[in-house]
Short mmCIF file of C-alpha atoms and ligand atoms in Angstrom, two decimals:
data_model
loop_
_atom_site.label_atom_id
_atom_site.label_comp_id
_atom_site.label_asym_id
_atom_site.label_seq_id
_atom_site.Cartn_x
_atom_site.Cartn_y
_atom_site.Cartn_z
CA MET A 9 112.60 107.36 86.27
CA ALA A 10 109.39 109.33 85.62
CA THR A 11 107.66 109.01 82.41
CA ALA A 12 105.00 111.31 81.00
CA SER A 13 102.28 108.62 81.58
CA ALA A 14 103.18 108.45 85.32
CA MET A 15 101.47 111.85 85.90
CA PRO A 16 97.79 111.52 86.43
CA ASP A 17 95.45 114.38 85.67
CA LEU A 18 94.75 115.54 89.25
CA ASP A 19 91.68 117.57 88.26
CA ARG A 20 90.01 114.54 86.96
CA LEU A 21 91.02 112.37 90.04
CA ARG A 22 89.87 114.92 92.63
CA PRO A 23 86.80 113.83 94.35
CA ALA A 24 83.62 116.08 93.62
CA GLY A 25 83.21 118.93 95.73
CA THR A 26 86.80 119.26 96.91
CA LYS A 27 88.82 122.34 96.26
CA ARG A 28 92.06 122.68 94.41
CA SER A 29 94.88 122.70 96.96
CA GLY A 30 98.39 123.88 96.14
CA LYS A 31 99.88 122.01 99.12
CA ARG A 32 98.12 118.84 98.19
CA ASP A 33 99.26 119.13 94.49
CA LEU A 34 102.76 119.63 95.61
CA ILE A 35 102.64 116.56 97.98
CA VAL A 36 101.13 114.45 95.09
CA ASN A 37 103.66 115.60 92.55
CA VAL A 38 106.64 114.95 94.98
CA PHE A 39 105.14 111.57 95.74
CA LEU A 40 104.90 110.68 92.12
CA ARG A 41 108.46 111.54 91.49
CA GLN A 42 109.56 108.91 94.05
CA GLU A 43 110.23 105.26 93.08
CA GLY A 44 109.68 102.29 95.24
CA HIS A 45 107.88 101.92 98.57
CA LEU A 46 107.80 104.88 100.91
CA SER A 47 106.65 105.11 104.53
CA ALA A 48 104.61 108.15 105.44
CA ASP A 49 107.59 109.34 107.48
CA ASP A 50 109.80 109.03 104.29
CA LEU A 51 107.45 111.19 102.45
CA VAL A 52 107.18 113.71 105.21
CA GLU A 53 110.97 114.04 105.11
CA VAL A 54 111.11 114.53 101.31
CA ILE A 55 108.23 117.08 101.48
CA LYS A 56 109.93 118.99 104.30
CA ARG A 57 112.91 119.60 102.04
CA GLU A 58 110.63 121.12 99.46
CA ASP A 59 108.34 123.15 101.69
CA GLN A 60 109.03 123.53 105.51
CA ARG A 61 105.58 124.84 106.11
CA ILE A 62 103.71 121.71 105.18
CA SER A 63 102.76 119.74 108.39
CA ARG A 64 102.96 116.07 109.01
CA ALA A 65 99.30 115.87 109.43
CA THR A 66 98.79 117.31 105.98
CA VAL A 67 101.03 114.73 104.32
CA TYR A 68 99.21 112.03 106.15
CA ARG A 69 95.93 113.35 105.11
CA THR A 70 97.03 113.70 101.54
CA LEU A 71 98.43 110.09 101.47
CA GLN A 72 94.98 108.91 102.65
CA TRP A 73 93.33 111.00 99.86
CA MET A 74 95.78 109.53 97.29
CA VAL A 75 94.94 105.98 98.37
CA GLU A 76 91.22 106.82 98.01
CA ALA A 77 91.67 108.47 94.66
CA GLY A 78 93.66 105.51 93.22
CA ILE A 79 97.01 107.28 92.96
CA ALA A 80 98.71 105.42 95.77
CA ARG A 81 98.44 101.91 97.13
CA LYS A 82 99.19 100.89 100.65
CA VAL A 83 101.50 97.93 101.09
CA ASP A 84 102.38 96.11 104.26
CA PHE A 85 105.88 94.41 104.33
CA GLY A 86 105.30 93.23 107.94
CA GLU A 87 107.36 95.95 109.43
CA GLY A 88 104.60 97.30 111.78
CA ARG A 89 104.00 100.29 109.43
CA PHE A 90 102.59 100.78 105.93
CA ARG A 91 104.46 101.80 102.96
CA PHE A 92 103.02 103.53 99.93
CA GLU A 93 103.71 103.16 96.18
CA HIS A 94 102.18 104.56 93.02
CA SER A 95 99.14 102.92 91.62
CA TYR A 96 98.26 105.18 88.74
CA ARG A 97 99.00 103.13 85.53
CA HIS A 98 101.16 101.07 87.73
CA PRO A 99 100.06 97.48 87.38
CA ARG A 100 99.27 95.54 90.69
CA HIS A 101 102.25 93.31 91.42
CA PHE A 102 103.77 91.15 94.11
CA HIS A 103 106.88 91.78 96.17
CA LEU A 104 110.27 90.25 96.95
CA ILE A 105 111.41 91.49 100.31
CA CYS A 106 114.87 91.14 101.79
CA LYS A 107 114.69 90.76 105.58
CA SER A 108 118.29 91.89 106.07
CA CYS A 109 118.35 95.15 104.22
CA ASN A 110 114.61 95.78 103.84
CA ARG A 111 115.00 96.33 100.12
CA SER A 112 111.89 95.38 98.08
CA TYR A 113 111.59 94.23 94.48
CA GLU A 114 108.54 93.94 92.31
CA PHE A 115 107.14 91.17 90.04
CA LEU A 116 104.05 90.10 88.42
CA SER A 117 102.73 86.61 87.70
CA SER A 118 99.47 85.95 86.26
CA ASP A 119 99.84 82.24 86.82
CA ILE A 120 99.86 83.01 90.60
CA GLU A 121 96.70 85.15 90.24
CA ALA A 122 94.93 82.62 88.29
CA LEU A 123 95.70 80.01 90.85
CA VAL A 124 94.68 82.22 93.75
CA GLU A 125 91.36 82.69 91.87
CA GLU A 126 90.93 79.02 91.34
CA VAL A 127 91.54 78.19 94.99
CA GLY A 128 89.19 81.02 96.09
CA ALA A 129 86.45 79.77 93.80
CA ALA A 130 86.90 76.23 95.01
CA ARG A 131 86.47 77.37 98.56
CA GLY A 132 83.36 79.65 97.70
CA LEU A 133 85.32 82.90 97.93
CA THR A 134 85.24 85.60 95.14
CA ALA A 135 88.88 86.82 95.15
CA ARG A 136 89.10 90.52 95.03
CA GLN A 137 92.77 91.12 95.97
CA SER A 138 95.76 88.82 96.61
CA VAL A 139 98.96 89.76 98.30
CA VAL A 140 102.06 87.77 97.67
CA GLN A 141 105.29 88.61 99.54
CA ILE A 142 108.39 86.47 99.18
CA TYR A 143 110.61 87.11 102.17
CA GLY A 144 114.27 86.06 102.21
CA SER A 145 117.75 87.52 101.90
CA CYS A 146 118.65 89.25 98.66
CA GLU A 147 121.75 88.37 96.48
CA SER A 148 123.47 91.59 97.59
CA CYS A 149 123.25 90.73 101.29
CA ARG A 150 124.32 87.23 100.63
CA THR A 151 127.28 88.06 98.35
CA GLY A 152 128.25 91.62 98.96
CA LYS A 153 127.63 92.46 95.32
CA PRO A 154 126.01 95.91 94.74
CA PRO A 155 122.15 95.56 94.70
CA ALA A 156 120.48 95.18 91.40
CA GLU A 157 118.82 98.41 90.86
CA GLU A 158 115.50 98.04 89.38
CA GLY A 159 115.76 101.77 88.60
CA SER A 160 112.87 101.80 86.14
CA THR A 161 109.23 102.11 86.71
CA SER A 162 107.33 98.79 87.00
CA GLU A 163 105.25 100.06 84.08
CA LEU A 164 108.22 100.25 81.90
CA LEU A 165 109.39 96.81 82.91
CA PHE A 166 105.99 95.46 82.36
CA ALA A 167 105.77 96.89 78.79
CA ARG A 168 109.24 95.48 78.14
CA ASP A 169 108.16 92.03 79.20
CA ALA A 170 104.84 92.13 77.45
CA LEU A 171 106.65 93.18 74.30
CA ARG A 172 109.21 90.38 74.70
CA ILE A 173 106.40 87.73 75.09
CA ALA A 174 104.58 89.17 72.10
CA ILE A 175 107.82 89.22 69.93
CA ALA A 176 108.66 85.60 70.84
CA THR A 177 105.03 84.67 69.82
CA GLU A 178 105.32 86.43 66.55
CA ARG A 179 108.74 84.74 65.83
CA SER A 180 107.51 81.25 66.49
CA GLY A 181 104.30 82.21 64.52
CA LEU A 182 106.42 83.30 61.57
CA GLU A 183 108.32 79.94 61.60
CA PHE A 184 105.10 78.05 61.86
CA TYR A 185 103.60 79.73 58.80
CA THR A 186 106.70 79.66 56.71
CA ARG A 187 106.77 75.80 57.26
CA ALA A 188 103.07 75.41 56.64
CA ALA A 189 103.35 77.20 53.27
CA ARG A 190 106.17 74.92 52.34
CA ILE A 191 104.31 71.77 53.10
CA THR A 192 100.87 72.73 51.74
CA LYS A 193 100.01 71.23 48.32
CA ASP A 194 96.71 73.16 47.77
CA PRO A 195 97.69 76.43 45.85
CA ARG A 196 95.28 78.59 47.74
CA GLY A 197 96.28 77.16 50.99
CA LYS A 198 99.87 77.86 50.21
CA HIS A 199 99.04 81.32 49.39
CA VAL A 200 97.05 81.67 52.66
CA PHE A 201 99.95 80.51 54.69
CA GLU A 202 102.40 82.76 52.89
CA HIS A 203 100.08 85.74 53.48
CA LEU A 204 99.94 84.88 57.31
CA ALA A 205 103.80 84.46 57.25
CA ASP A 206 104.07 87.96 55.77
CA GLU A 207 101.67 89.39 58.41
CA GLU A 208 103.81 87.87 61.17
CA LYS A 209 106.87 89.45 59.57
CA ASN A 210 105.27 92.97 59.50
CA HIS A 211 103.90 92.64 63.04
CA LEU A 212 107.26 91.52 64.15
CA ALA A 213 108.85 94.55 62.73
CA THR A 214 106.26 96.89 64.26
CA LEU A 215 106.83 95.25 67.68
CA GLU A 216 110.57 95.40 67.40
CA GLY A 217 110.32 99.02 66.54
CA ARG A 218 108.26 99.63 69.65
CA TYR A 219 110.65 97.76 71.73
CA LYS A 220 113.51 99.84 70.50
CA ARG A 221 111.49 103.10 71.35
CA LEU A 222 110.91 101.73 74.87
CA LEU A 223 114.63 101.22 75.28
CA GLU A 224 115.17 104.78 74.64
CA GLN A 225 113.38 105.74 77.80
CA ASP A 226 115.91 103.82 79.89
CA PRO A 227 119.26 102.75 78.43
CA GLN A 228 119.67 99.92 81.02
CA LEU A 229 116.19 98.64 80.43
CA GLU A 230 117.21 95.43 78.72
CA SER A 231 119.48 94.36 81.59
CA ARG A 232 117.00 94.89 84.45
CA PRO A 233 115.44 91.95 86.19
CA THR A 234 112.49 90.09 84.81
CA PHE A 235 109.09 91.60 86.08
CA LEU A 236 106.54 89.52 84.35
CA PHE A 237 106.71 85.66 84.89
CA PHE A 238 104.52 83.17 82.91
CA LYS A 239 104.69 79.50 82.93
CA GLY A 240 102.95 78.91 79.65
CA ALA A 241 103.29 81.77 77.20
CA ALA A 242 101.86 81.52 73.70
CA ASN A 243 105.11 81.07 71.81
CA GLY A 244 105.21 77.55 73.13
CA LEU A 245 101.93 76.69 71.34
CA PHE A 246 103.35 77.74 68.02
CA ALA A 247 106.66 75.99 68.66
CA ARG A 248 104.68 72.69 69.27
CA GLY A 249 102.57 73.50 66.16
CA ALA A 250 105.68 73.79 64.11
CA GLU A 251 106.90 70.55 65.60
CA ASP A 252 103.59 68.88 64.60
CA LEU A 253 103.99 70.08 61.00
CA ARG A 254 107.26 68.22 60.82
CA ARG A 255 105.50 64.91 61.15
CA THR A 256 105.42 62.87 58.05
CA GLY A 257 102.11 62.76 56.14
CA VAL A 258 100.55 66.06 57.52
CA ASN A 259 98.07 67.04 54.96
CA ASP A 260 96.62 70.39 54.18
CA ARG A 261 93.55 70.09 56.41
CA GLU A 262 95.58 69.07 59.27
CA ALA A 263 98.06 71.92 58.67
CA TYR A 264 95.04 74.20 58.93
CA ARG A 265 93.81 72.42 62.09
CA ILE A 266 97.09 72.81 63.75
CA GLY A 267 97.21 76.59 62.84
CA ILE A 268 93.70 76.97 64.15
CA ARG A 269 94.59 75.38 67.49
CA CYS A 270 97.76 77.66 67.85
CA GLU A 271 95.96 80.87 67.03
CA ARG A 272 92.98 80.00 69.24
CA GLY A 273 95.30 79.25 72.13
CA SER A 274 97.46 82.38 71.42
CA HIS A 275 94.26 84.60 71.18
CA ARG A 276 92.90 83.27 74.51
CA PHE A 277 96.23 83.65 76.24
CA PHE A 278 96.67 87.28 75.40
CA LYS A 279 93.07 88.22 75.90
CA ARG A 280 92.62 86.46 79.21
CA TYR A 281 95.82 87.96 80.72
CA GLY A 282 95.35 91.32 78.94
CA GLU A 283 91.93 91.75 80.58
CA ARG A 284 93.36 90.88 83.89
CA PHE A 285 96.09 93.54 83.95
CA GLU A 286 95.38 97.02 85.15
CA ASP A 287 95.53 99.94 82.76
CA SER A 288 99.06 100.19 81.38
CA GLU A 289 101.04 99.94 78.23
CA GLY A 290 101.74 96.32 78.93
CA LYS A 291 97.92 95.62 79.03
CA GLN A 292 97.45 97.47 75.75
CA ILE A 293 100.14 95.37 74.06
CA PHE A 294 98.38 92.08 75.13
CA LEU A 295 95.01 93.27 73.96
CA GLU A 296 96.22 94.46 70.66
CA PHE A 297 98.01 91.34 70.11
CA ALA A 298 94.88 89.28 71.16
CA ASP A 299 92.99 91.10 68.40
CA GLU A 300 95.55 90.29 65.59
CA GLU A 301 95.53 86.64 66.74
CA ARG A 302 91.60 86.67 66.47
CA ASP A 303 91.99 87.98 62.85
CA HIS A 304 94.33 85.21 61.97
CA LEU A 305 92.14 82.68 63.63
CA GLU A 306 89.05 83.80 61.77
CA MET A 307 90.92 83.80 58.36
CA LEU A 308 92.16 80.26 59.08
CA ILE A 309 88.74 78.92 59.94
CA ARG A 310 87.27 80.57 56.88
CA GLU A 311 89.95 79.02 54.64
CA TYR A 312 89.65 75.65 56.31
CA ARG A 313 85.97 75.59 55.44
CA ALA A 314 86.68 76.79 51.92
CA LEU A 315 89.27 73.96 51.41
CA THR A 316 86.89 71.30 52.79
CA ARG A 317 84.27 72.48 50.29
CA ARG A 318 86.67 72.36 47.38
CA GLN A 319 88.01 68.85 48.33
CA ARG A 320 84.39 67.63 48.66
CA LYS A 321 83.49 68.88 45.27
CA ARG A 322 86.49 67.29 43.67
CA LYS A 323 85.76 64.07 45.34
CA ALA A 324 82.11 64.19 44.43
CA LYS A 325 82.82 64.58 40.73
CA PRO A 326 84.04 61.10 39.63
CA ALA A 327 81.27 58.95 41.07
CA ARG A 328 78.17 59.30 43.25
CA THR A 329 79.39 56.59 45.56
CA ALA A 330 82.55 58.32 46.41
CA ARG A 331 80.39 61.30 47.78
CA THR A 332 78.24 59.06 49.83
CA ARG A 333 81.19 57.33 51.39
CA HIS A 334 82.80 60.78 52.11
CA ALA A 335 79.57 62.11 53.82
CA ALA A 336 79.46 58.92 55.94
CA THR A 337 82.90 59.34 57.36
CA ARG A 338 82.51 63.00 58.22
ZN1 LIG B 411 119.28 92.56 101.28
ZN1 LIG B 412 105.42 97.54 94.85
#
């Protein structure tokens, strides 16, 4: 399924000094309409159907040009020949490959990428590119069930999964702040947590609207296989935070500290992974979310300090000794 964003501006991508070529544009456009991983010969076959006069050599040359221009990526599934896939606004990913039917499936895991970088760094190598291929036999080959069609662009699946992760995080954030507002005694603190709960509610509605619009692009999008795998997404942070609030005797300052810990972790998570992704809607979703979490974090830190100042003043009033004692235990 081709989306508008899957079409690059060819004039912008064309290397300086090269002329516009009708043949090349045709080849590029046909290539971008295909999904999955094509061999050069697959592409020649499709092109021949469109225009008999285009030679094999021209298709090969154009493929090479597309790789250099960042429109296509070469992949090697160990078949003794390369295959090609879109790379324009198509996040870098890993592959699952069935050795029986040669079907390939795509997935993304930033946990794997982070691990690869860690191992690289430990051995003194700056990792530039990692290739992970999981070979095996697919469910369809093993059971005879019709193959699970990915049928959507990876970018759409990526955006879907990024939104799911962001929505799950908003939901547990909402639960966290609702509970925090309930247990906080300080009136201003209660107000702050209520305000944050409202914000989470609004963001949640926005994200759910965005998710619904995404589904309009592909009616089967919800049921397609998972693309983005994460071990520790940020919603777990807030769930643990909400659990901590349930402990008896959590005071207002502790509630702030737990909130700060959650928001800081969440901000770091979305920023770190968002920056790692290549240009795509999924990347944008992560980075926008990271910004929201940073705003929450800053607000909590501000309010935590204000509360500390208020409490100190209150304690300082009755007797001078109380203040000295407080300062000593800080
Ligand atoms: Zn198979
Ligand atoms: Zn691929």
